[in-house]
Amino acid sequence: VELVESGGGAVQAGGSLRLSCGTAGYSYNDYCMGWFRQAPGKDREGIAFIKNDGTTHLADSVKGRFNISRGNAKNSLVLQMTNLQSDDTATYYCAAEHWCSNFAPFEFGIWGQGTQVTVSS
């Protein structure tokens, strides 16, 4: 089982980015999947999740600006980010686990390598 993120980069405040997470070895329908981010000196923060049944959860910090969805490919996950701000600067990680409830990092055992998002003001 492997997760590979792509789509990070540098953008100005107010801009948009689309992150993708490709999975290898399984179908995302069998897993709770989500996105975390970690800024330097800060704890890893869970921001967006899709549970096995397709229901989604967004953290208050990104609600109204970010959207999580399953990609066109059966085994991909997409994070669409709009109106990016400097506080969104972080390394973004895709994660998966057979099930989840609290959307906390300790619940997830499968992680991608991360992709950097930098927002300049």
PDB file of C-alpha atoms in Angstrom:
ATOM      1  CA  VAL A   1       0.000   0.000   0.000  1.00  0.00           C
ATOM      2  CA  GLU A   2       1.468   3.308  -1.047  1.00  0.00           C
ATOM      3  CA  LEU A   3       0.300   6.919  -1.183  1.00  0.00           C
ATOM      4  CA  VAL A   4       1.914   9.508  -3.429  1.00  0.00           C
ATOM      5  CA  GLU A   5       0.999  13.195  -3.235  1.00  0.00           C
ATOM      6  CA  SER A   6       1.422  15.697  -6.046  1.00  0.00           C
ATOM      7  CA  GLY A   7       0.352  19.225  -6.914  1.00  0.00           C
ATOM      8  CA  GLY A   8       2.071  21.310  -4.262  1.00  0.00           C
ATOM      9  CA  GLY A   9       3.904  24.506  -5.070  1.00  0.00           C
ATOM     10  CA  ALA A  10       4.140  28.214  -4.451  1.00  0.00           C
ATOM     11  CA  VAL A  11       1.214  30.565  -4.886  1.00  0.00           C
ATOM     12  CA  GLN A  12       0.274  34.092  -3.902  1.00  0.00           C
ATOM     13  CA  ALA A  13      -2.354  34.788  -1.276  1.00  0.00           C
ATOM     14  CA  GLY A  14      -5.818  34.406  -2.731  1.00  0.00           C
ATOM     15  CA  GLY A  15      -4.663  31.830  -5.229  1.00  0.00           C
ATOM     16  CA  SER A  16      -5.618  28.174  -5.658  1.00  0.00           C
ATOM     17  CA  LEU A  17      -3.909  24.823  -5.784  1.00  0.00           C
ATOM     18  CA  ARG A  18      -5.088  21.272  -6.371  1.00  0.00           C
ATOM     19  CA  LEU A  19      -3.406  18.426  -4.541  1.00  0.00           C
ATOM     20  CA  SER A  20      -3.758  14.823  -5.652  1.00  0.00           C
ATOM     21  CA  CYS A  21      -3.046  11.608  -3.800  1.00  0.00           C
ATOM     22  CA  GLY A  22      -2.552   8.472  -5.822  1.00  0.00           C
ATOM     23  CA  THR A  23      -2.928   5.117  -4.160  1.00  0.00           C
ATOM     24  CA  ALA A  24      -1.298   1.890  -5.146  1.00  0.00           C
ATOM     25  CA  GLY A  25      -2.411  -1.491  -4.034  1.00  0.00           C
ATOM     26  CA  TYR A  26      -5.994  -0.864  -2.956  1.00  0.00           C
ATOM     27  CA  SER A  27      -9.213   0.993  -3.635  1.00  0.00           C
ATOM     28  CA  TYR A  28      -9.986   4.044  -1.533  1.00  0.00           C
ATOM     29  CA  ASN A  29     -13.519   2.699  -0.960  1.00  0.00           C
ATOM     30  CA  ASP A  30     -11.986   0.324   1.563  1.00  0.00           C
ATOM     31  CA  TYR A  31     -10.344   3.104   3.551  1.00  0.00           C
ATOM     32  CA  CYS A  32     -10.964   6.325   5.367  1.00  0.00           C
ATOM     33  CA  MET A  33      -8.680   8.822   3.644  1.00  0.00           C
ATOM     34  CA  GLY A  34      -7.680  12.346   4.399  1.00  0.00           C
ATOM     35  CA  TRP A  35      -5.282  15.241   4.272  1.00  0.00           C
ATOM     36  CA  PHE A  36      -3.127  16.543   7.077  1.00  0.00           C
ATOM     37  CA  ARG A  37      -0.739  19.454   7.093  1.00  0.00           C
ATOM     38  CA  GLN A  38       2.191  20.443   9.245  1.00  0.00           C
ATOM     39  CA  ALA A  39       3.822  23.836   9.419  1.00  0.00           C
ATOM     40  CA  PRO A  40       7.308  24.277  10.934  1.00  0.00           C
ATOM     41  CA  GLY A  41       7.158  24.169  14.712  1.00  0.00           C
ATOM     42  CA  LYS A  42       3.493  23.165  14.765  1.00  0.00           C
ATOM     43  CA  ASP A  43       1.595  19.931  15.334  1.00  0.00           C
ATOM     44  CA  ARG A  44       0.238  17.956  12.403  1.00  0.00           C
ATOM     45  CA  GLU A  45      -3.312  19.128  11.715  1.00  0.00           C
ATOM     46  CA  GLY A  46      -6.088  17.101  10.109  1.00  0.00           C
ATOM     47  CA  ILE A  47      -7.957  19.254   7.605  1.00  0.00           C
ATOM     48  CA  ALA A  48     -10.080  17.148   5.241  1.00  0.00           C
ATOM     49  CA  PHE A  49     -11.365  13.579   5.197  1.00  0.00           C
ATOM     50  CA  ILE A  50     -13.529  11.170   3.245  1.00  0.00           C
ATOM     51  CA  LYS A  51     -14.832   8.194   5.184  1.00  0.00           C
ATOM     52  CA  ASN A  52     -15.433   4.765   3.684  1.00  0.00           C
ATOM     53  CA  ASP A  53     -19.097   5.622   3.082  1.00  0.00           C
ATOM     54  CA  GLY A  54     -18.191   8.783   1.166  1.00  0.00           C
ATOM     55  CA  THR A  55     -19.109  11.305   3.850  1.00  0.00           C
ATOM     56  CA  THR A  56     -16.699  14.200   4.171  1.00  0.00           C
ATOM     57  CA  HIS A  57     -15.340  16.205   7.057  1.00  0.00           C
ATOM     58  CA  LEU A  58     -13.536  19.545   6.869  1.00  0.00           C
ATOM     59  CA  ALA A  59     -11.736  21.341   9.670  1.00  0.00           C
ATOM     60  CA  ASP A  60     -13.069  24.782  10.564  1.00  0.00           C
ATOM     61  CA  SER A  61      -9.795  26.332   9.442  1.00  0.00           C
ATOM     62  CA  VAL A  62     -10.412  25.333   5.817  1.00  0.00           C
ATOM     63  CA  LYS A  63     -14.196  25.101   5.618  1.00  0.00           C
ATOM     64  CA  GLY A  64     -15.536  27.191   2.759  1.00  0.00           C
ATOM     65  CA  ARG A  65     -12.123  27.322   1.047  1.00  0.00           C
ATOM     66  CA  PHE A  66     -11.011  23.682   0.618  1.00  0.00           C
ATOM     67  CA  ASN A  67     -12.873  20.727  -0.825  1.00  0.00           C
ATOM     68  CA  ILE A  68     -12.004  17.030  -0.697  1.00  0.00           C
ATOM     69  CA  SER A  69     -13.197  14.551  -3.285  1.00  0.00           C
ATOM     70  CA  ARG A  70     -12.389  11.270  -4.902  1.00  0.00           C
ATOM     71  CA  GLY A  71     -10.643  11.735  -8.194  1.00  0.00           C
ATOM     72  CA  ASN A  72     -11.796  10.447 -11.561  1.00  0.00           C
ATOM     73  CA  ALA A  73      -9.477   7.519 -11.144  1.00  0.00           C
ATOM     74  CA  LYS A  74     -10.872   4.951  -8.742  1.00  0.00           C
ATOM     75  CA  ASN A  75      -7.879   5.140  -6.494  1.00  0.00           C
ATOM     76  CA  SER A  76      -7.151   8.854  -6.220  1.00  0.00           C
ATOM     77  CA  LEU A  77      -7.977  11.587  -3.736  1.00  0.00           C
ATOM     78  CA  VAL A  78      -8.133  15.304  -4.509  1.00  0.00           C
ATOM     79  CA  LEU A  79      -7.854  18.372  -2.285  1.00  0.00           C
ATOM     80  CA  GLN A  80      -8.969  21.535  -4.052  1.00  0.00           C
ATOM     81  CA  MET A  81      -7.708  24.603  -2.206  1.00  0.00           C
ATOM     82  CA  THR A  82      -8.942  28.106  -2.945  1.00  0.00           C
ATOM     83  CA  ASN A  83      -8.374  31.545  -1.399  1.00  0.00           C
ATOM     84  CA  LEU A  84      -5.085  30.343   0.043  1.00  0.00           C
ATOM     85  CA  GLN A  85      -3.560  32.407   2.826  1.00  0.00           C
ATOM     86  CA  SER A  86      -0.100  32.551   4.384  1.00  0.00           C
ATOM     87  CA  ASP A  87      -1.349  30.432   7.324  1.00  0.00           C
ATOM     88  CA  ASP A  88      -1.929  27.609   4.844  1.00  0.00           C
ATOM     89  CA  THR A  89       1.802  27.309   4.234  1.00  0.00           C
ATOM     90  CA  ALA A  90       2.780  23.796   5.307  1.00  0.00           C
ATOM     91  CA  THR A  91       3.734  20.343   4.153  1.00  0.00           C
ATOM     92  CA  TYR A  92       0.570  18.512   3.158  1.00  0.00           C
ATOM     93  CA  TYR A  93       0.234  14.774   3.701  1.00  0.00           C
ATOM     94  CA  CYS A  94      -2.233  12.243   2.379  1.00  0.00           C
ATOM     95  CA  ALA A  95      -3.144   9.478   4.835  1.00  0.00           C
ATOM     96  CA  ALA A  96      -5.324   6.383   4.951  1.00  0.00           C
ATOM     97  CA  GLU A  97      -6.629   3.855   7.420  1.00  0.00           C
ATOM     98  CA  HIS A  98      -9.286   1.165   7.361  1.00  0.00           C
ATOM     99  CA  TRP A  99     -11.593   3.333   9.438  1.00  0.00           C
ATOM    100  CA  CYS A 100     -11.467   6.599  11.332  1.00  0.00           C
ATOM    101  CA  SER A 101     -13.522   8.508  13.880  1.00  0.00           C
ATOM    102  CA  ASN A 102     -11.621  11.415  15.415  1.00  0.00           C
ATOM    103  CA  PHE A 103      -9.512  12.289  12.351  1.00  0.00           C
ATOM    104  CA  ALA A 104      -6.429  12.452  14.534  1.00  0.00           C
ATOM    105  CA  PRO A 105      -2.957  11.631  13.189  1.00  0.00           C
ATOM    106  CA  PHE A 106      -2.569   8.633  15.524  1.00  0.00           C
ATOM    107  CA  GLU A 107      -5.552   6.946  13.841  1.00  0.00           C
ATOM    108  CA  PHE A 108      -3.798   6.733  10.482  1.00  0.00           C
ATOM    109  CA  GLY A 109      -1.137   4.187   9.685  1.00  0.00           C
ATOM    110  CA  ILE A 110      -0.530   4.816   6.004  1.00  0.00           C
ATOM    111  CA  TRP A 111       1.114   8.071   4.944  1.00  0.00           C
ATOM    112  CA  GLY A 112       2.455   9.688   1.831  1.00  0.00           C
ATOM    113  CA  GLN A 113       5.772  11.495   1.706  1.00  0.00           C
ATOM    114  CA  GLY A 114       4.206  14.962   1.728  1.00  0.00           C
ATOM    115  CA  THR A 115       4.092  17.862  -0.688  1.00  0.00           C
ATOM    116  CA  GLN A 116       5.013  21.458   0.126  1.00  0.00           C
ATOM    117  CA  VAL A 117       2.551  24.321  -0.226  1.00  0.00           C
ATOM    118  CA  THR A 118       3.923  27.844   0.163  1.00  0.00           C
ATOM    119  CA  VAL A 119       1.640  30.878   0.135  1.00  0.00           C
ATOM    120  CA  SER A 120       3.196  34.310  -0.110  1.00  0.00           C
ATOM    121  CA  SER A 121       1.386  37.474   0.906  1.00  0.00           C
TER     122      SER A 121
END
